[in-house]
PDB file of C-alpha atoms in Angstrom:
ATOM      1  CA  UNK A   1      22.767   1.890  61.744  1.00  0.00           C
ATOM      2  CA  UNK A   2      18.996   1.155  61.404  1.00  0.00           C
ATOM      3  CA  UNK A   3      16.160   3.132  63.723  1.00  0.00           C
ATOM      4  CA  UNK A   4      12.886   1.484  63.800  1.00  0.00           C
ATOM      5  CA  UNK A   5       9.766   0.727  66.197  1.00  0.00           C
ATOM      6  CA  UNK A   6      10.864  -1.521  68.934  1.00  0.00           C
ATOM      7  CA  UNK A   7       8.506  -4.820  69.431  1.00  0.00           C
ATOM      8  CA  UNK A   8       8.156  -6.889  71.749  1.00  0.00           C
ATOM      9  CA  UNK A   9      11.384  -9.160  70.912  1.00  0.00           C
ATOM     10  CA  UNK A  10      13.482  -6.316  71.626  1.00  0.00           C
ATOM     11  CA  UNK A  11      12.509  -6.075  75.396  1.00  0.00           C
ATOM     12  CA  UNK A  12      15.240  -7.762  76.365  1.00  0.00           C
ATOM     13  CA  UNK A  13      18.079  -5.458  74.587  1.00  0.00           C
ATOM     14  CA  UNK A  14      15.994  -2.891  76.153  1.00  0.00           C
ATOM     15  CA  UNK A  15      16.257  -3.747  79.783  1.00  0.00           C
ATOM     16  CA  UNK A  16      19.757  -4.161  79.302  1.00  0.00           C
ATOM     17  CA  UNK A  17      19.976  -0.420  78.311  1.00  0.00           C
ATOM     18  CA  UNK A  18      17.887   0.383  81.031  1.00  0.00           C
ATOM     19  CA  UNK A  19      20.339  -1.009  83.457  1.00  0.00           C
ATOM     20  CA  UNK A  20      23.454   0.372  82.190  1.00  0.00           C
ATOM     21  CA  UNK A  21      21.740   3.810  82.472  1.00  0.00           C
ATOM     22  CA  UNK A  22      21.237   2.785  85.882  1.00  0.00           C
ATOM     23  CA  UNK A  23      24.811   1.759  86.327  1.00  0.00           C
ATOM     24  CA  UNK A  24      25.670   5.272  84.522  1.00  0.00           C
ATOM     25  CA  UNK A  25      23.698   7.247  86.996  1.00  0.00           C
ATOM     26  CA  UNK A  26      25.241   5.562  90.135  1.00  0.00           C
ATOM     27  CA  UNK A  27      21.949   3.593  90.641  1.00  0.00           C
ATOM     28  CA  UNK A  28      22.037   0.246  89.776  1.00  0.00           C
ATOM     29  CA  UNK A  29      20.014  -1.317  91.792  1.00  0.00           C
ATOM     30  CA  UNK A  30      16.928   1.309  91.514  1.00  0.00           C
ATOM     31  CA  UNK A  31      15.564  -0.887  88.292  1.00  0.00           C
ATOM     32  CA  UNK A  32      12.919  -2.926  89.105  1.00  0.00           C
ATOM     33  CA  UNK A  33      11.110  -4.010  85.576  1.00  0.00           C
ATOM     34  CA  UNK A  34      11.471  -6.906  84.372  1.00  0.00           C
ATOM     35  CA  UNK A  35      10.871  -8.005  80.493  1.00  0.00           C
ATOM     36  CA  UNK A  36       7.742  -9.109  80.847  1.00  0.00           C
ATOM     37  CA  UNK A  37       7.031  -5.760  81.974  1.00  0.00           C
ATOM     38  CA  UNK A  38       8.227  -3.873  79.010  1.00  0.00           C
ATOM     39  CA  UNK A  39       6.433  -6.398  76.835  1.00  0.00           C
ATOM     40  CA  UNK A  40       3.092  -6.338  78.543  1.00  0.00           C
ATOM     41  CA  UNK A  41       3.123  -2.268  79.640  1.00  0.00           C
ATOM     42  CA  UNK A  42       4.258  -1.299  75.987  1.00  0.00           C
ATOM     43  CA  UNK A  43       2.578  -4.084  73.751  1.00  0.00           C
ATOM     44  CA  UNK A  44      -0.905  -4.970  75.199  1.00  0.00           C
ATOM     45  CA  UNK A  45      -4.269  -3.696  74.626  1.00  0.00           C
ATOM     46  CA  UNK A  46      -3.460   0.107  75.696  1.00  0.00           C
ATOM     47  CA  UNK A  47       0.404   0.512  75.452  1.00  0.00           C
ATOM     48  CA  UNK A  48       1.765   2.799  77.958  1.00  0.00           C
ATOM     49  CA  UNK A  49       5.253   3.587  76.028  1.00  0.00           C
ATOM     50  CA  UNK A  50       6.754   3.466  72.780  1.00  0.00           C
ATOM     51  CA  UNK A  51      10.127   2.956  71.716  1.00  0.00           C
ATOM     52  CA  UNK A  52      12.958   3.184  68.938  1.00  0.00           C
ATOM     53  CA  UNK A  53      15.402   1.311  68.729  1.00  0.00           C
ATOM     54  CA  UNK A  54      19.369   1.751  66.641  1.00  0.00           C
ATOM     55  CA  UNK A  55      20.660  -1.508  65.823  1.00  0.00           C
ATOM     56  CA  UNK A  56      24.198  -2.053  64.164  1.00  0.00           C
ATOM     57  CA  UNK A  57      25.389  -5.171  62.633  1.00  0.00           C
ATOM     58  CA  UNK A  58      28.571  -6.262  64.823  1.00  0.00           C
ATOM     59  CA  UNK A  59      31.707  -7.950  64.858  1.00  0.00           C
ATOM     60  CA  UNK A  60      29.598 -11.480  64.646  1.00  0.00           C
ATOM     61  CA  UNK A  61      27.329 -10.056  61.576  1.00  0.00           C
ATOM     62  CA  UNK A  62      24.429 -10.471  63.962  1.00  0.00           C
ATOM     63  CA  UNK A  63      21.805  -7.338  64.764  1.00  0.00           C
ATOM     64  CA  UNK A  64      22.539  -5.956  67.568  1.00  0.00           C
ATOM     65  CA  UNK A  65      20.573  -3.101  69.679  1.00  0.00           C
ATOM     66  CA  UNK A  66      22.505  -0.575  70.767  1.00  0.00           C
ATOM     67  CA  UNK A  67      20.615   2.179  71.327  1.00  0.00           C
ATOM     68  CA  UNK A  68      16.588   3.472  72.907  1.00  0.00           C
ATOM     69  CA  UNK A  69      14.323   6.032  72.926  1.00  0.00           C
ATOM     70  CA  UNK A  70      11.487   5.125  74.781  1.00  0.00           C
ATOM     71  CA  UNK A  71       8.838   7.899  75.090  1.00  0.00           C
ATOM     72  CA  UNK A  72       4.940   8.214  75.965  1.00  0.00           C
ATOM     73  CA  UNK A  73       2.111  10.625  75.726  1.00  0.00           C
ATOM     74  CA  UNK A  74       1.095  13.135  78.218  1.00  0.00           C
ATOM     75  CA  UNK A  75      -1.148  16.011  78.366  1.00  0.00           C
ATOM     76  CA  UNK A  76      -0.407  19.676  78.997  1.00  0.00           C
ATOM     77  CA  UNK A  77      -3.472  22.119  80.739  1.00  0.00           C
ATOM     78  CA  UNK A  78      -1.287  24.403  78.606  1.00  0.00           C
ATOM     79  CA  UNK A  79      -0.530  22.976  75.361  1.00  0.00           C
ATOM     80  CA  UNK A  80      -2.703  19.836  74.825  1.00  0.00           C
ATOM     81  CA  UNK A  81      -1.102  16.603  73.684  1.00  0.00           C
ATOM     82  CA  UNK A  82       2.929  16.262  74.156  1.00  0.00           C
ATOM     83  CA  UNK A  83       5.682  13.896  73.823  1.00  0.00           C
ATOM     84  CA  UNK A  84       7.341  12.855  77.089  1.00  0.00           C
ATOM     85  CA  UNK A  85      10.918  11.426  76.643  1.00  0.00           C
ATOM     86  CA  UNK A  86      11.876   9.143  79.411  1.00  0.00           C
ATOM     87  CA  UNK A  87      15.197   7.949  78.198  1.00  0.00           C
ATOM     88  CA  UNK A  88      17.389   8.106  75.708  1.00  0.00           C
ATOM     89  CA  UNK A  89      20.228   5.588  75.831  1.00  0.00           C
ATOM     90  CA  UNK A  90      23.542   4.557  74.136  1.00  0.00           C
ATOM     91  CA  UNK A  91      25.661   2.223  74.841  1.00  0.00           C
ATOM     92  CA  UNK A  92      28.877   3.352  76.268  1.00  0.00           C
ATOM     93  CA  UNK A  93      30.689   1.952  73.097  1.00  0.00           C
ATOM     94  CA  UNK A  94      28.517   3.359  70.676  1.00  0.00           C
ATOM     95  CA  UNK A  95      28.621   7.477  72.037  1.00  0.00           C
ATOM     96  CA  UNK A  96      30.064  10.133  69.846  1.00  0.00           C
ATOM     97  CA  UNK A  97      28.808   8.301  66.537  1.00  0.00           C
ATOM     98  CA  UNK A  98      26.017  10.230  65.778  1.00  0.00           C
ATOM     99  CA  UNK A  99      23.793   7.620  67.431  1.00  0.00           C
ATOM    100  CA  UNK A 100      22.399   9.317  70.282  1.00  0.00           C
ATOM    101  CA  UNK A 101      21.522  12.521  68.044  1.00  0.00           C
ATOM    102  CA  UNK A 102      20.089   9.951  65.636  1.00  0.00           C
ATOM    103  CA  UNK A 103      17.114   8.544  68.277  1.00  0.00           C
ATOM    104  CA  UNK A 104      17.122  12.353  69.364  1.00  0.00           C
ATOM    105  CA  UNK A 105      15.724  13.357  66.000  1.00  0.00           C
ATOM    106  CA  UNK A 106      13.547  10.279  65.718  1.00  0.00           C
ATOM    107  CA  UNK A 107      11.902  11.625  68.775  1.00  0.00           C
ATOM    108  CA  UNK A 108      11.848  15.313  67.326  1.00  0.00           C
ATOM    109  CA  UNK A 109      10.403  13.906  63.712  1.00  0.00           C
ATOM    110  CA  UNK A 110       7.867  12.043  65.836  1.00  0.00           C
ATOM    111  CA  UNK A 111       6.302  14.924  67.807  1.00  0.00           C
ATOM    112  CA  UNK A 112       6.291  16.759  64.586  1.00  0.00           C
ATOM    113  CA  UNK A 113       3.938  13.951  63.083  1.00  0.00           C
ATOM    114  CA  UNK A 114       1.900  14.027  66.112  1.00  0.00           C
ATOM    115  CA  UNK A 115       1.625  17.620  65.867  1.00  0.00           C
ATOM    116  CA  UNK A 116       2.632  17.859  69.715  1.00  0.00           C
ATOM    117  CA  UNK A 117       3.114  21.121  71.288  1.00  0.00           C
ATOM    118  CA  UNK A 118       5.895  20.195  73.356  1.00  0.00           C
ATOM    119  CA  UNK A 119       8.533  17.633  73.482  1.00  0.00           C
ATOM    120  CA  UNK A 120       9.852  17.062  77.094  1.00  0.00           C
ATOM    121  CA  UNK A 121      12.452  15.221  79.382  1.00  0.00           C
ATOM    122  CA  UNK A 122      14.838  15.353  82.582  1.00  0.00           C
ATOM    123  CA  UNK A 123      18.446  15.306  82.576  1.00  0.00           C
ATOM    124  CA  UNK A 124      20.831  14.963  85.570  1.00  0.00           C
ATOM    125  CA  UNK A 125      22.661  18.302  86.203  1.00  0.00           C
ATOM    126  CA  UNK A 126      25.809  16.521  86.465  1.00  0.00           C
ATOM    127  CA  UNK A 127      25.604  14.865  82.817  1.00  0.00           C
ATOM    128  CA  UNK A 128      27.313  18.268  81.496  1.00  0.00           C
ATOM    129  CA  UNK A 129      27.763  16.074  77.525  1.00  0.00           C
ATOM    130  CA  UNK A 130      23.763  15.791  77.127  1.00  0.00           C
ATOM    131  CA  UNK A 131      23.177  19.313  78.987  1.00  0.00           C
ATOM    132  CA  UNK A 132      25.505  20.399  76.181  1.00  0.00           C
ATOM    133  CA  UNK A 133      24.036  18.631  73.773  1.00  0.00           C
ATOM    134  CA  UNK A 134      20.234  19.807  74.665  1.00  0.00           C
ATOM    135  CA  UNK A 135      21.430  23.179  74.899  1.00  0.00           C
ATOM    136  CA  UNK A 136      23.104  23.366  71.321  1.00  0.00           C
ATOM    137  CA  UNK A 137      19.906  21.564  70.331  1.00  0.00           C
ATOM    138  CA  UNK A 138      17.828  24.843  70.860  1.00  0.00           C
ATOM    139  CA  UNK A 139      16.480  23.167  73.695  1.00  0.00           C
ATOM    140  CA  UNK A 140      15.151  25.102  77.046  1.00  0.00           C
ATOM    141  CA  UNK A 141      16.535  23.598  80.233  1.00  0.00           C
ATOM    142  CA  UNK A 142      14.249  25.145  83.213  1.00  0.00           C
ATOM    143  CA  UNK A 143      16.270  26.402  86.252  1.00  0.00           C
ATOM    144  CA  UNK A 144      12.958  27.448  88.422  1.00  0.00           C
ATOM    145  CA  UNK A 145      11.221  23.706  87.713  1.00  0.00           C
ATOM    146  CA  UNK A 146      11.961  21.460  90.063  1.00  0.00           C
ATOM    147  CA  UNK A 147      11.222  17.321  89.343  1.00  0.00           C
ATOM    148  CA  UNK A 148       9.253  15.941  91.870  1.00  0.00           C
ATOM    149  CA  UNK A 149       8.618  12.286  92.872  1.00  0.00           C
ATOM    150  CA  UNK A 150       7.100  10.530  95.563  1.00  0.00           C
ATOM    151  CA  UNK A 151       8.229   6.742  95.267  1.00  0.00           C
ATOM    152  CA  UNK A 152       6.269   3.558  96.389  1.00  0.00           C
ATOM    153  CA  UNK A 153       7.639   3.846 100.018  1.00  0.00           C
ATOM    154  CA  UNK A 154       6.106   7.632 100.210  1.00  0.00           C
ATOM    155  CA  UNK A 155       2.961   6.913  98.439  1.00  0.00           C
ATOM    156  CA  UNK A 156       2.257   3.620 101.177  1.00  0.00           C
ATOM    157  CA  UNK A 157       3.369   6.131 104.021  1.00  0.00           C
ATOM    158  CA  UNK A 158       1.411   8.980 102.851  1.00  0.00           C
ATOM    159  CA  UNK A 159      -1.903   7.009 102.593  1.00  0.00           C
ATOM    160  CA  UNK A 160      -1.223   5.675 105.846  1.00  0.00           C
ATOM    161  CA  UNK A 161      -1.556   9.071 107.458  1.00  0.00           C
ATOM    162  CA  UNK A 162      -4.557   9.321 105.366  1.00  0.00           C
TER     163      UNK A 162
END
């Protein structure tokens, strides 16, 4: 297993990971990026996201991606600059080989070279492996936050009460 940068070739391999998380979380058709997307959001002038990618060798002796971690950079009022995890994916054949916890500490050794304050993400209540897994991580899962999101529908229908 090799983690490195993504680039712009990987895109593809990526979306593909993006939509079997989608399939995973019983939403397959909520993706709506496209590869050109990826390439030109994370690899133009001002990239909004980063990402690392695990890549095995399989049965064919050809690379193959099997794994993401694509974060970005936010700002805290409280704690200045942090790491914001979006998603962290496997694919189904790949989980329980150490993978997963591989990009996980990728992430980790990252905000520790940024000197971030925090590292943060969302996970589905329902996921009870990764809830485990954060939790025996020494990660904080916050009961009394609540995500909030107002999709493009809301945002259109909001401004037209405006």
């Amino acid at each position: 297993m090799n983690i490195r940068k993504g680039n712009p070739e990987d895109m593809k391999s990526v979306l593909e990971l993006i939509q079997e998380l989608a399939i995973f979380e019983k939403e397959p058709e909520a993706v709506v990026i496209t590869e050109e997307d990826l390439v030109r959001d994370g690899f133009g002038e001002k990239p909004l996201f980063q990402v690392f990618v695990a890549e095995i060798e399989n049965e064919e002796k050809q690379k193959e991606i099997v794994g993401i971690a694509l974060y970005y950079y936010r700002y805290s009022t409280w704690k200045g600059k942090t790491i914001h995890l979006e998603d962290l994916i496997v694919k189904e054949k790949m989980r329980g080989t150490g993978l997963g916890s591989a990009l996980y500490a990728e992430i980790m050794k990252q905000g520790k070279r940024d000197g971030v304050r925090r590292v943060e993400w969302n996970v589905l209540a329902w996921n009870t492996p990764a809830v485990n897994f954060y939790k025996n991580s020494g990660a904080k899962i916050l009961d009394d936050w609540q995500v909030v999101q107002m999709d493009e529908a809301g945002v259109n229908a909001f401004l037209e009460k405006l």
